[in-house]
Short mmCIF file of C-alpha atoms in Angstrom, two decimals:
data_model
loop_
_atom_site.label_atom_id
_atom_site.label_comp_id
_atom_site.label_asym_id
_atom_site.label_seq_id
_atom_site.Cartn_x
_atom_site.Cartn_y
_atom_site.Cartn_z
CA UNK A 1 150.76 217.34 83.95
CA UNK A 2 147.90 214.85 85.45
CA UNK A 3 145.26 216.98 83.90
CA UNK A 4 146.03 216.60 80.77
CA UNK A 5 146.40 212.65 81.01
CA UNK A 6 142.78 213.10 82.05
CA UNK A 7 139.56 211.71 80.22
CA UNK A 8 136.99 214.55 80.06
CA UNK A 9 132.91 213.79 79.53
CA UNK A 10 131.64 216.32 77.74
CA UNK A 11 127.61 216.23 76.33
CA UNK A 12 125.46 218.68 75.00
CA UNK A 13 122.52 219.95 76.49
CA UNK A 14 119.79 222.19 75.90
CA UNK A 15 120.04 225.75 77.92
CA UNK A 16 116.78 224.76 79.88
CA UNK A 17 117.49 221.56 80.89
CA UNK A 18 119.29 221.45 84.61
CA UNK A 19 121.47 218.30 85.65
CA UNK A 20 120.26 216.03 88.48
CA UNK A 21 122.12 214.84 91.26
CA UNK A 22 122.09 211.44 90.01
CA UNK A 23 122.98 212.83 86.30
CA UNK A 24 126.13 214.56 88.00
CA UNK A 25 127.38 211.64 89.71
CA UNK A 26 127.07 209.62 86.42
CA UNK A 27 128.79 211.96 84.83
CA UNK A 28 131.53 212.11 87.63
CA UNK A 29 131.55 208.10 87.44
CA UNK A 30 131.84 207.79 83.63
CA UNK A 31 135.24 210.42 84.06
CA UNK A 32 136.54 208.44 86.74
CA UNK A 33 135.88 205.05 85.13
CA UNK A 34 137.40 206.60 81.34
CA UNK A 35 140.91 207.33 83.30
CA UNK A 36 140.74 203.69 85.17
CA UNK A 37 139.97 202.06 82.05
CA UNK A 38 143.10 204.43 80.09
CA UNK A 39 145.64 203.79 82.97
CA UNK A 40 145.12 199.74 82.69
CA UNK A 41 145.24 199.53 78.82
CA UNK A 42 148.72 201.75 79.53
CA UNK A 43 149.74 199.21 81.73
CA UNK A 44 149.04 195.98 79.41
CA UNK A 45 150.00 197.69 76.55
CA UNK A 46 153.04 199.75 77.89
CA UNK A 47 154.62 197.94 81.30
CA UNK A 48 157.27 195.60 81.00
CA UNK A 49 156.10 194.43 84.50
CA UNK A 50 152.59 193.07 83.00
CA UNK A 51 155.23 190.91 80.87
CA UNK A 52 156.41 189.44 84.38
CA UNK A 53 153.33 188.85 85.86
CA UNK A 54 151.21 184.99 85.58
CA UNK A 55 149.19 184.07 82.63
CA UNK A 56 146.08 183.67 84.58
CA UNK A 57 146.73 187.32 86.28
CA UNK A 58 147.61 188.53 82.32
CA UNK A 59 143.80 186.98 81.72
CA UNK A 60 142.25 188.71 84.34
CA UNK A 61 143.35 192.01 83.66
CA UNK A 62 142.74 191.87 80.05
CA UNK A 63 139.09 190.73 80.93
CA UNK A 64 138.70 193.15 83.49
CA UNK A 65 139.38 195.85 81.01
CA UNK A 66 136.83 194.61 78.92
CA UNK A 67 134.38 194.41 81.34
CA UNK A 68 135.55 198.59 82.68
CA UNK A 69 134.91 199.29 79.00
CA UNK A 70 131.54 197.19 78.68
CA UNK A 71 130.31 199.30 81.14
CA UNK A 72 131.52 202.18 80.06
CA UNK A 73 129.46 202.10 76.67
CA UNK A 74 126.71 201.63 78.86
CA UNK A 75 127.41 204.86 81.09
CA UNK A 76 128.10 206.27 77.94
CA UNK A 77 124.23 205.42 76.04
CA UNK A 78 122.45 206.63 79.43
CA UNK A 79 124.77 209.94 79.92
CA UNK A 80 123.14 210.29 75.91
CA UNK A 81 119.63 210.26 76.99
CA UNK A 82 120.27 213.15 79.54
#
């Protein structure tokens, strides 16, 4: 079932306060983003084709997820201040 492999953002807010549009689409970005960032640590941790693929390509992916989660965190302190 795809929803359950899913990342859901979930914050608290006060009854009062009413989302933005922009606070919306962060929200909708940091969701998307999670389930990017979940689907390549599968892949580098999980595929035997990420064993077949070039060192340098092996390098890139691993820094790109660290970058997708870098950003994330950062998503993550402004969807906080909401």
């Amino acid at each position: 079932n795809s929803n359950n492999s899913k990342i859901h953002i979930m914050i608290k807010l006060e009854s009062k306060v009413e989302l933005e549009a922009h606070h919306v689409r962060m929200l909708d970005e940091a969701t998307e983003l999670g389930n990017k960032i979940k689907a390549l640590a599968l892949f580098i941790s999980d595929s035997p084709k990420f064993d077949q693929i070039g060192t340098s390509d092996k390098d890139l992916l691993q820094q790109q997820l660290y970058y997708m989660q870098e950003y994330f965190k950062t998503l993550m302190l402004r969807i906080a201040v909401i």
